[in-house]
Amino acid sequence: MINEIPTILTIVGGYILTSAFFFRYPTLIHRKKSIKFIAKHISHRGGAGEYYENTITACKRAQELGTDMLEIDCHITKDKQVVVFHDSNLRRLTGIDSNVSDLNYNELPLLKSVVSVDFVPGYYYKNENSNMADRRIPLLEEMFKMFVNVPMNIDIKTDDDELICEVSKLITRYNRENYCVWGNANCIVNDKCFEANPKVNLFFSKKRVFMLFLYYYSGLLPFMPIKETHLEIFLPSIYTNHPDYQKFGVISKLMLQFFDYLMIRKSLFLHLRRRGIQVYVWVLNEEKEFEKAFKAGATGVMTDFPTKLSTFMRENEILIQEAQSLCETL
């Protein structure tokens, strides 16, 4: 057994060195992905903190601010129309206790005048000057027609084969394969999306994110093929902004710090970007979070407040340029 130790050490040492080498130079064994756009500024649901989420008006405002990407959500109605809407049930946003899939498109109600913003606990958006058109649930096809040159991040909200098929048809019809990212947190839905149209950019499911970190910490990542083009990763420390954060126990606070450290890894982000995979951190609504994400090497930030992010990017242009340059040169 003692005589075998040098051999074991040689094998382990060789594995570590080989993994480190290909971690630094992944394109020696993997083809770098070619994505037609770079999204630094991403408006979550079109900017849910600044206008009614997932509406035409919200997306127009984000476009006027120069957003690089619109993040939207899709469901399918009873009459097979793909609509831009987040929840399966209409209650939170419209006050009507019905599922989107149980109504025809012309039966869908308007959004309420006051709606909650999911990632800002206790915050509600309201606009007393809004009109009916501002609060109408739009079709995905309308979005494609209106925002021709704006990349879109499409969250397929349910495991529905017809929904996936119809979204794929619309993407193809409007020649948006290179300017859309789609998928779902569920790996089954993601696999269906990839099978339906492998030309469309794909984000990681929860399971694949878990596997990504398993490969990263085990040293296997440099050797693993990756079909996804976008890592969209949650920032655990956003919960420090929760109104009840001070009531969290010590263990809960330590766990937030631990998962922040575990998940927001510059070396991982740089490796993925060397492979042509873009990294987005969500959903960030505070300047300190924007700064943390960009310094960690994220390609872009997803926010409910596109005006706030635009202001931050303008005032911190040098910081962001340095972070982006580091990603390109390392």
XYZ file of C-alpha atoms in Angstrom:
330
model
C 0.000 0.000 0.000
C 2.837 2.381 0.909
C 4.492 1.705 -2.441
C 1.284 2.747 -4.199
C 1.203 6.223 -2.644
C 3.629 7.834 -5.145
C 1.572 6.445 -8.022
C -1.672 7.783 -6.534
C -0.072 11.176 -5.934
C 1.202 11.243 -9.520
C -2.268 10.472 -10.892
C -3.959 13.050 -8.671
C -1.321 15.659 -9.445
C -1.610 14.977 -13.165
C -5.394 15.299 -12.992
C -5.198 18.603 -11.132
C -2.659 20.072 -13.558
C -4.571 18.877 -16.624
C -7.854 20.215 -15.254
C -6.276 23.574 -14.407
C -4.710 23.838 -17.875
C -7.929 23.174 -19.775
C -9.897 25.314 -17.308
C -7.681 28.185 -18.452
C -7.700 27.208 -22.142
C -11.068 25.488 -22.734
C -11.215 26.258 -26.462
C -8.395 23.744 -27.026
C -10.990 20.999 -26.544
C -14.314 22.840 -26.961
C -15.589 25.019 -29.778
C -16.332 28.521 -28.497
C -20.004 29.393 -28.790
C -20.868 32.199 -31.172
C -23.610 34.427 -29.748
C -24.753 37.333 -31.900
C -25.295 39.789 -29.053
C -23.898 40.801 -25.666
C -26.415 41.748 -22.986
C -25.105 43.803 -20.067
C -28.390 45.538 -19.248
C -31.381 43.173 -18.995
C -34.864 44.382 -18.081
C -36.637 41.764 -15.962
C -40.242 41.398 -17.201
C -39.554 44.603 -19.121
C -38.799 46.448 -15.869
C -41.398 45.314 -13.336
C -40.431 47.938 -10.777
C -40.951 50.849 -13.162
C -44.044 49.812 -15.090
C -46.600 47.014 -15.332
C -44.621 43.841 -15.870
C -44.477 42.060 -19.222
C -46.428 44.801 -21.011
C -45.719 46.574 -24.284
C -45.373 49.909 -22.484
C -42.850 48.546 -19.976
C -40.734 47.103 -22.780
C -40.922 50.358 -24.757
C -39.610 52.281 -21.763
C -36.776 49.785 -21.315
C -35.914 50.033 -25.007
C -35.802 53.827 -24.788
C -33.337 53.471 -21.905
C -31.106 51.381 -24.143
C -31.610 47.982 -22.541
C -29.682 45.191 -24.241
C -32.332 42.543 -23.606
C -35.947 42.133 -22.558
C -36.675 39.274 -20.174
C -40.254 38.050 -20.614
C -42.438 35.058 -19.692
C -44.826 33.035 -21.843
C -47.993 30.992 -21.446
C -50.501 29.648 -23.958
C -54.223 30.369 -23.922
C -57.121 28.013 -24.536
C -57.245 29.141 -28.185
C -53.478 28.501 -28.582
C -52.253 32.082 -28.482
C -48.829 32.637 -26.905
C -49.118 35.471 -24.395
C -46.499 37.363 -22.418
C -47.440 36.808 -18.791
C -45.614 35.436 -15.756
C -48.058 33.580 -13.504
C -50.049 30.521 -14.517
C -52.982 31.950 -12.584
C -54.343 35.440 -13.248
C -55.209 36.333 -9.647
C -52.091 38.223 -8.516
C -51.930 40.498 -11.523
C -55.566 40.826 -12.581
C -57.666 39.830 -9.561
C -59.393 37.086 -11.565
C -58.979 33.561 -10.180
C -58.555 31.701 -13.474
C -55.657 30.058 -15.259
C -54.338 31.597 -18.468
C -54.725 28.234 -20.202
C -58.463 28.099 -19.372
C -59.377 31.303 -21.227
C -59.312 32.425 -24.837
C -57.084 35.382 -25.589
C -59.977 37.826 -26.004
C -61.271 36.789 -22.565
C -58.101 37.761 -20.703
C -58.632 40.679 -18.293
C -56.475 43.771 -17.926
C -53.811 43.971 -15.267
C -54.871 45.617 -12.019
C -53.906 49.241 -11.496
C -51.804 48.194 -8.469
C -49.587 45.102 -8.731
C -46.918 43.558 -6.521
C -43.290 43.301 -7.614
C -42.028 39.809 -6.802
C -38.385 40.614 -6.073
C -39.072 43.713 -3.985
C -41.076 42.428 -0.983
C -43.772 44.861 0.115
C -43.388 47.038 -2.986
C -46.301 47.647 -5.368
C -46.273 49.371 -8.722
C -49.173 51.676 -9.554
C -49.820 54.350 -12.153
C -52.972 56.416 -11.852
C -52.435 57.811 -15.351
C -52.281 54.441 -17.081
C -54.879 53.518 -19.684
C -56.378 50.218 -20.772
C -53.756 49.706 -23.486
C -50.966 50.033 -20.906
C -52.375 47.150 -18.836
C -53.264 44.774 -21.652
C -51.663 41.313 -21.759
C -49.703 41.215 -25.046
C -49.018 38.440 -27.513
C -45.471 37.209 -28.046
C -45.943 37.878 -31.752
C -46.628 41.542 -30.971
C -43.375 41.717 -29.056
C -41.448 40.263 -31.985
C -43.032 42.734 -34.395
C -42.477 45.756 -32.180
C -38.986 45.052 -30.812
C -37.308 43.780 -33.936
C -33.709 44.474 -32.970
C -33.939 43.787 -29.235
C -32.795 40.356 -27.967
C -35.339 38.587 -25.777
C -34.964 36.154 -22.922
C -38.055 33.949 -22.990
C -39.028 31.924 -19.925
C -41.289 29.039 -20.979
C -43.382 28.950 -17.822
C -45.085 25.561 -18.079
C -44.322 22.063 -19.298
C -46.630 22.328 -22.291
C -45.633 20.818 -25.631
C -47.972 23.104 -27.550
C -46.510 26.175 -25.873
C -42.963 25.113 -26.759
C -44.014 24.307 -30.329
C -45.814 27.628 -30.854
C -42.974 29.689 -29.385
C -40.521 27.838 -31.608
C -42.668 28.563 -34.665
C -42.812 32.262 -33.826
C -39.069 32.449 -33.250
C -38.466 30.830 -36.629
C -41.092 32.918 -38.436
C -39.523 36.153 -37.232
C -35.925 34.963 -37.768
C -35.014 35.339 -34.118
C -33.074 32.127 -33.467
C -29.891 34.124 -32.917
C -31.570 36.853 -30.881
C -33.566 34.866 -28.350
C -32.658 32.848 -25.271
C -35.239 30.429 -23.953
C -35.758 27.672 -21.429
C -37.161 26.878 -18.000
C -35.875 26.057 -14.514
C -37.197 22.522 -15.105
C -34.688 20.365 -16.997
C -37.486 18.407 -18.705
C -38.845 21.588 -20.275
C -35.332 22.682 -21.220
C -34.662 19.390 -22.984
C -37.904 19.779 -24.911
C -36.946 23.306 -25.947
C -33.543 22.145 -27.160
C -35.098 19.267 -29.064
C -37.753 21.524 -30.628
C -35.229 24.070 -31.886
C -31.515 23.588 -31.084
C -30.681 26.785 -33.016
C -32.130 28.946 -30.247
C -29.865 29.988 -27.370
C -30.637 28.037 -24.190
C -30.234 28.911 -20.517
C -29.403 26.425 -17.755
C -32.120 24.624 -15.819
C -31.820 24.256 -12.028
C -30.541 20.701 -12.362
C -27.950 21.739 -14.897
C -26.823 24.619 -12.645
C -26.330 22.081 -9.849
C -24.343 19.826 -12.186
C -22.305 22.810 -13.379
C -21.160 23.552 -9.845
C -20.512 19.863 -9.169
C -18.251 19.734 -12.232
C -16.614 23.041 -11.260
C -15.681 22.022 -7.724
C -14.606 18.510 -8.754
C -12.360 19.781 -11.538
C -14.360 17.989 -14.233
C -15.831 21.128 -15.833
C -13.062 21.704 -18.407
C -13.739 18.286 -19.900
C -17.543 18.481 -19.990
C -19.472 19.581 -23.086
C -22.114 22.268 -22.463
C -25.127 22.675 -24.723
C -26.417 25.789 -22.942
C -25.333 29.256 -24.059
C -26.411 31.313 -21.030
C -25.967 30.868 -17.298
C -28.622 32.881 -15.459
C -27.722 32.686 -11.812
C -29.496 33.841 -8.686
C -27.694 36.072 -6.164
C -28.573 34.722 -2.681
C -27.531 37.904 -0.874
C -30.429 39.877 -2.369
C -32.327 38.559 0.650
C -30.324 40.948 2.830
C -32.700 43.588 1.412
C -35.740 41.689 2.694
C -37.752 43.719 5.257
C -37.476 40.833 7.726
C -33.743 40.232 7.233
C -32.871 41.486 10.729
C -35.188 38.816 12.088
C -33.247 36.049 10.311
C -31.317 33.770 12.632
C -27.534 33.657 12.705
C -27.490 30.368 10.819
C -29.731 31.765 8.064
C -27.487 34.799 7.636
C -24.379 32.626 7.510
C -26.025 30.363 4.950
C -26.721 33.370 2.704
C -23.071 34.372 2.882
C -21.961 30.796 2.225
C -24.163 30.360 -0.863
C -23.090 33.773 -2.145
C -19.461 32.667 -1.881
C -20.251 29.258 -3.361
C -22.150 30.537 -6.412
C -20.664 33.905 -7.366
C -17.243 32.705 -8.498
C -15.159 34.871 -10.804
C -13.038 31.942 -11.985
C -16.168 30.024 -13.027
C -17.656 33.028 -14.829
C -14.392 33.656 -16.678
C -14.135 30.004 -17.736
C -17.669 30.053 -19.104
C -17.072 33.309 -20.943
C -13.931 31.875 -22.520
C -16.226 29.160 -23.864
C -18.568 31.825 -25.266
C -21.228 31.346 -22.573
C -22.767 34.544 -21.232
C -23.427 34.912 -17.495
C -26.368 36.917 -16.135
C -27.030 37.551 -12.444
C -30.636 38.094 -11.317
C -32.746 39.780 -10.031
C -30.634 42.719 -8.815
C -32.174 46.028 -7.808
C -29.491 47.771 -5.723
C -26.261 49.476 -6.782
C -24.121 47.341 -4.461
C -25.536 44.245 -6.174
C -24.846 45.624 -9.659
C -21.252 46.319 -8.642
C -20.792 42.879 -7.105
C -22.050 41.131 -10.240
C -19.905 43.075 -12.694
C -16.792 42.785 -10.516
C -17.356 39.017 -10.361
C -17.152 38.857 -14.159
C -20.846 38.577 -15.035
C -21.702 39.493 -18.606
C -24.854 41.265 -17.543
C -27.337 42.109 -14.830
C -31.074 41.464 -14.807
C -33.113 44.097 -12.953
C -36.643 45.266 -12.186
C -35.394 48.869 -12.331
C -33.842 49.539 -15.753
C -33.466 53.277 -15.058
C -31.441 52.583 -11.916
C -29.217 50.107 -13.759
C -28.731 52.522 -16.685
C -27.663 55.252 -14.267
C -25.262 52.913 -12.491
C -23.701 51.756 -15.768
C -23.272 55.318 -16.961
C -21.682 56.455 -13.688
C -19.481 53.349 -13.387
C -18.467 52.929 -17.016
C -14.769 52.564 -16.158
C -15.437 49.866 -13.551
C -17.552 47.865 -15.999
C -15.061 48.327 -18.851
C -12.220 47.088 -16.657
C -14.247 44.053 -15.585
C -15.176 43.258 -19.183
C -11.586 43.772 -20.383
C -10.337 41.389 -17.712
C -12.736 38.735 -18.990
C -11.486 39.194 -22.533
C -7.768 39.126 -21.701
C -7.398 36.512 -18.953
